[in-house]
Coordinates of C-alpha atoms and ligand atoms in Angstrom, one line a residue:
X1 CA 118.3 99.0 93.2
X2 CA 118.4 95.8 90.7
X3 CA 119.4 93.9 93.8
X4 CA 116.2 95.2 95.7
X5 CA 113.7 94.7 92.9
X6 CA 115.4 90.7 92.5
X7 CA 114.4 90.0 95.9
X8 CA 111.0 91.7 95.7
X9 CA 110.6 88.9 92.3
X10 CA 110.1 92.2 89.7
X11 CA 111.0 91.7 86.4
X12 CA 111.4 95.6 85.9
X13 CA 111.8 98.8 87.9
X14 CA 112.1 102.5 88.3
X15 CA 115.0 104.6 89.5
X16 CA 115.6 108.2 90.0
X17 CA 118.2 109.3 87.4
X18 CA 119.4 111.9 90.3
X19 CA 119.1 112.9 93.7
X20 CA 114.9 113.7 93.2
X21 CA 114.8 117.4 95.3
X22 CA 118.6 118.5 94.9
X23 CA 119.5 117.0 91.5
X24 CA 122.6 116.5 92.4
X25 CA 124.2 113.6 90.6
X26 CA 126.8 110.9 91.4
X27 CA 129.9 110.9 88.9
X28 CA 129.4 108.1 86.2
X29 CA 131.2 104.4 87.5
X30 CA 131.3 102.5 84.1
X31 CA 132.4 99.3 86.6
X32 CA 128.7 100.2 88.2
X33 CA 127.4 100.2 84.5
X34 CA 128.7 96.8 83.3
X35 CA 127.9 95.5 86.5
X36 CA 124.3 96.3 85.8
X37 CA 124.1 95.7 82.5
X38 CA 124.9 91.6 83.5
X39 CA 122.2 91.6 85.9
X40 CA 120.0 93.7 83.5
X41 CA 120.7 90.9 80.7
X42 CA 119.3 87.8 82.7
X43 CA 116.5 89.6 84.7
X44 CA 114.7 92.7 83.3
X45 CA 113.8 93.7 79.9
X46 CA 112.9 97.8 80.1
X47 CA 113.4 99.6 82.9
X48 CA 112.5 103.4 84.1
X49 CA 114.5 105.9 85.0
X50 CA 112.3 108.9 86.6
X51 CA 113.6 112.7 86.3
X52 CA 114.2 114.3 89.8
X53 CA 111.1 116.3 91.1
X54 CA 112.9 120.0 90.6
X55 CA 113.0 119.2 87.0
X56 CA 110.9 122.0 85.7
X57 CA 110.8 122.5 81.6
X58 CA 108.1 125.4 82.2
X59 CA 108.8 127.2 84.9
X60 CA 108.4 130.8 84.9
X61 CA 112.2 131.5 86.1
X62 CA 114.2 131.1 82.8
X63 CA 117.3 130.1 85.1
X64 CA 115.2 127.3 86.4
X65 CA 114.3 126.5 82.9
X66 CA 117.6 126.4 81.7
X67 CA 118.8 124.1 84.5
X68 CA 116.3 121.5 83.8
X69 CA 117.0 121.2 80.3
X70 CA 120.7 120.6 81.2
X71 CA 119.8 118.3 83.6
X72 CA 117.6 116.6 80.8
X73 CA 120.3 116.3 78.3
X74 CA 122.7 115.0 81.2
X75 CA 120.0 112.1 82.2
X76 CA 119.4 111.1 78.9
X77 CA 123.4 111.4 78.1
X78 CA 123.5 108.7 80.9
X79 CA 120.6 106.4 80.6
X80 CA 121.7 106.1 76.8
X81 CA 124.7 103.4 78.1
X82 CA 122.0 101.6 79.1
X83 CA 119.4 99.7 76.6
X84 CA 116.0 99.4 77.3
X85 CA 115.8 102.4 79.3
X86 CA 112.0 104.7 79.4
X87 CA 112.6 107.9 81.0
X88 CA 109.3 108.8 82.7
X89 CA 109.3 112.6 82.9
X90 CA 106.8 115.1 84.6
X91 CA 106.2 117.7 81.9
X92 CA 106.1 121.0 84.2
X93 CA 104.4 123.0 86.3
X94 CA 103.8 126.3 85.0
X95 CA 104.5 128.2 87.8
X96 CA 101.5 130.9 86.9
X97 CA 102.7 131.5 83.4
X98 CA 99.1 129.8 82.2
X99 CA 99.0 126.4 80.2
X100 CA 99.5 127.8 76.8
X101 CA 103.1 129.0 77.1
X102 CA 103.9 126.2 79.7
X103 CA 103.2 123.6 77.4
X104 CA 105.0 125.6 74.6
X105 CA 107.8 125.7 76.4
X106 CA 107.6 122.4 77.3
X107 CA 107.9 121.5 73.5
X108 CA 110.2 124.1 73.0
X109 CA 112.9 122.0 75.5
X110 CA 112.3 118.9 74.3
X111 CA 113.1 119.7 70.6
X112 CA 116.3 121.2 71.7
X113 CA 117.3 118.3 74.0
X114 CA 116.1 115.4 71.6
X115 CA 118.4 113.9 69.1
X116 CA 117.7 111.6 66.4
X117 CA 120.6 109.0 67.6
X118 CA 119.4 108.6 71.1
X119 CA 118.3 105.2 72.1
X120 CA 116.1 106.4 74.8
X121 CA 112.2 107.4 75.0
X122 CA 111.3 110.1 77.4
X123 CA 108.1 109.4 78.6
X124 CA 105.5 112.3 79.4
X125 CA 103.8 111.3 82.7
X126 CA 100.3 111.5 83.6
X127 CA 99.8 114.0 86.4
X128 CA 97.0 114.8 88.9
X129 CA 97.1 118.6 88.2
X130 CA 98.1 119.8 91.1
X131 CA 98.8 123.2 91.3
X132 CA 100.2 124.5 88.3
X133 CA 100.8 121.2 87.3
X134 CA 100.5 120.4 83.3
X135 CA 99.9 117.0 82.1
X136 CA 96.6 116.7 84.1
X137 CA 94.4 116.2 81.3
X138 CA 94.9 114.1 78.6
X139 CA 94.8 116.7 75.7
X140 CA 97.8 118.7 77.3
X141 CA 99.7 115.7 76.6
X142 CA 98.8 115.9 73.0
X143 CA 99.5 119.6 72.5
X144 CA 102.8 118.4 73.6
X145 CA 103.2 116.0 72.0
X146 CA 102.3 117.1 69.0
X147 CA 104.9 120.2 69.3
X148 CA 107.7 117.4 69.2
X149 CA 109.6 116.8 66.1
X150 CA 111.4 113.6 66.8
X151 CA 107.8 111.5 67.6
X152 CA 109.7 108.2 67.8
X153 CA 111.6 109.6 70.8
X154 CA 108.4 110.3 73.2
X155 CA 105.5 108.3 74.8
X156 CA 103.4 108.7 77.7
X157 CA 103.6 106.7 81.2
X158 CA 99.7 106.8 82.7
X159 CA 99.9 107.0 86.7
X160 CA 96.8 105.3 88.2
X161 CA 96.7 107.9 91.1
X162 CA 97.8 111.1 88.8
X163 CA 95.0 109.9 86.4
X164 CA 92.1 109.3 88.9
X165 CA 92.8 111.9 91.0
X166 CA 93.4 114.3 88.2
X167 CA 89.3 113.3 87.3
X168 CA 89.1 110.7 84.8
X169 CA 86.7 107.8 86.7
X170 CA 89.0 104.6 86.1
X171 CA 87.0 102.7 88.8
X172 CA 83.6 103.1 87.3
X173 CA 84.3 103.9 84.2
X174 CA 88.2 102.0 83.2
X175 CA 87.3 101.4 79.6
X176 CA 85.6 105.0 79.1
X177 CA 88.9 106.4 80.1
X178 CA 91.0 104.1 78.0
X179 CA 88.8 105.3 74.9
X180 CA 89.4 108.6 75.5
X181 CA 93.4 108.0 76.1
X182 CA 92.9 106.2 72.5
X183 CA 91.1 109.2 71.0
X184 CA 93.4 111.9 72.5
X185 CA 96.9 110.7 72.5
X186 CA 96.6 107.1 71.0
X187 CA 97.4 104.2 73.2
X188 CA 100.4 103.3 71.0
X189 CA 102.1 106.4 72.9
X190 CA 101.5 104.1 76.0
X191 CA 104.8 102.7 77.4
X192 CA 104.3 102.5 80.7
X193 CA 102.0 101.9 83.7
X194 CA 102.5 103.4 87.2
X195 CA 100.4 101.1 89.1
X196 CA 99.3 103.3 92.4
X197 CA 96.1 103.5 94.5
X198 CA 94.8 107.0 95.9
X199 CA 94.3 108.2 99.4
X200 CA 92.0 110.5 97.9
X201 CA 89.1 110.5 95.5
X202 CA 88.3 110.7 91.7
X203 CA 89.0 114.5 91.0
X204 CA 91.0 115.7 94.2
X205 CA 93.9 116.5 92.0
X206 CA 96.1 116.1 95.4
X207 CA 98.5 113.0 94.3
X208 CA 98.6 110.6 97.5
X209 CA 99.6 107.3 96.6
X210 CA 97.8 104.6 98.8
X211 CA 99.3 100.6 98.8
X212 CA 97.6 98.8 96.2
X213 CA 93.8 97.7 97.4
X214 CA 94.2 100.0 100.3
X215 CA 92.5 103.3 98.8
X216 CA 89.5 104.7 96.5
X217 CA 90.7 102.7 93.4
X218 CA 90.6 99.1 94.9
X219 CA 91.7 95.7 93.7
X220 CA 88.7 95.1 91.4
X221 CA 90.1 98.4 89.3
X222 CA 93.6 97.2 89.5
X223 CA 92.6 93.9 88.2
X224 CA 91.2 95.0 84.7
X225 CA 94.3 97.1 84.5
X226 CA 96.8 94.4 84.9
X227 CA 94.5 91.9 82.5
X228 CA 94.1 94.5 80.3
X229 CA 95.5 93.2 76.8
X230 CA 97.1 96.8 75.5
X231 CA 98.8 97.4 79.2
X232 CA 99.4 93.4 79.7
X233 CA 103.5 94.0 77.7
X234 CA 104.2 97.2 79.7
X235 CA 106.4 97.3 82.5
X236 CA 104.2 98.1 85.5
X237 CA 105.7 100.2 87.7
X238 CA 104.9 100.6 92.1
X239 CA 104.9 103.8 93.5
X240 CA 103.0 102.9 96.4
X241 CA 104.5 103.4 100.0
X242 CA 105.6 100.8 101.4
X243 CA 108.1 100.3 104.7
X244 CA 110.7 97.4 103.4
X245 CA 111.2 95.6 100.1
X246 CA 108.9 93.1 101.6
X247 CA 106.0 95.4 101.4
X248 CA 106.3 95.2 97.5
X249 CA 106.9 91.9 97.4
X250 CA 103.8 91.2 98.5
X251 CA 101.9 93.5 95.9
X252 CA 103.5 91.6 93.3
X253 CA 102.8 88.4 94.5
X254 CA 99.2 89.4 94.7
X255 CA 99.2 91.7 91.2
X256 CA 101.1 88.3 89.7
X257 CA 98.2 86.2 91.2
X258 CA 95.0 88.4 89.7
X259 CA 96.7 88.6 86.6
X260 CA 95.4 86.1 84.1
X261 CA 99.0 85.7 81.9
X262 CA 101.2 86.1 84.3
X263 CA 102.3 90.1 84.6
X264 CA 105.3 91.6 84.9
X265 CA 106.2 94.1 87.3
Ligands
FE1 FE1 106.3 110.6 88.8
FE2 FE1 104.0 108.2 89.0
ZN3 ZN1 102.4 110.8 92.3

């Protein structure tokens, strides 16, 4: 994974912390770790590591529940040995439950997983709220948010896609969005960017990433997101699909090349 994001010229870059549908999870290689850690050292500051997909804090199946938690507590054991580390989460779906008691729940897990001597931040991600999905609005996040005890160990990760296609108009209207991120969570909670474009439009809560430039949020939009000054010392993050290595390459090079300081990704 380093290797591939060296050759694609990223200075940082997300990893799933497990198998994303099973969860299943390779035994810990401290060789693999120090190994990393050199690399990590010369070449990237922060880097993401993303929960698996059937990580679900709220679902309405209190074996599920439990599960995830575990698996939480596991992930965050792990990316622990490794400064520098975000871990971008997706809150929950709630299965049917309603909002209220999914997002309570959602709290409700991270004040039992969270401890005072970890190193790293979980990161709330911005969802296109999709089904049962929470965390498509930006006032869920808050309610969350503000459920936590241990503030200094949570932030939020705002996915271009989850955000526009979840209904907030980032191509017409970047700046109107960004003041209401401000006025709802605080954009000191930002940590970091998932830079995707949609296959869909503003609203469609359906969550299709497109290759940068390629769907309904375009390069002009993607431009005042990579020059804007409170996202420009994030880690920006690709999600986009792509065939090869090469294929992000390229996006770089061209997200590098509209950025006015030079941008990191
Ligand atoms: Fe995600
Ligand atoms: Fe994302
Ligand atoms: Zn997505």
């Amino acid at each position: 994974m380093a290797e591939k994001a060296l050759k694609a010229g990223a200075t940082t870059f997300q990893y799933f912390s497990r198998n994303p549908r099973g969860g299943s999870v390779k035994s810990l290689n401290i060789k693999d770790i120090e190994n990393f850690l050199k690399i990590k050292k010369d070449n990237f500051s922060q880097i993401v590591a993303h929960s698996p997909y059937v990580l679900n804090l709220c679902s309405k199946t209190e074996s599920i529940r439990n599960y995830s938690k575990n698996m939480l507590a596991e992930d965050l054991a792990r990316t622990d040995l490794i400064p520098g580390v975000l871990y971008n989460l997706h809150p929950g779906s709630h299965t049917g439950q309603g909002k209220d008691l999914g997002i309570e729940q959602i709290s409700k897990a991270l004040n039992e997983v969270l401890k005072q001597e970890q190193k790293t931040v979980v990161l709330l991600e911005t969802m296109a709220g999709k089904g049962s999905e929470i965390g498509g609005n930006f006032s869920e996040l808050r309610k969350i948010i503000d459920n936590v005890e241990l503030k200094s160990k949570i932030g939020v990760c705002f996915d271009t896609c989850h955000v526009f296609d979840s209904g907030y108009d980032i191509v017409n209207d970047l700046d109107g969005v960004f003041e209401k991120f401000d006025n709802t969570i605080g954009i000191g909670m930002l940590k970091a960017v998932h830079l995707n474009d949609s296959k869909n439009l503003c609203a469609s809560k359906k969550d299709r990433h497109e290759k940068i430039g390629k769907g309904n949020i375009g390069m002009e939009t993607f431009s005042k997101i990579v020059n804007n000054p409170y996202l420009r010392n994030l880690p920006f993050i690709l999600e986009t699909p792509q065939e090869s290595t090469e294929g992000w390459k390229e996006e770089i090079a061209v997200l590098r090349k509209i950025s006015e300081n030079g941008t990191k990704n």
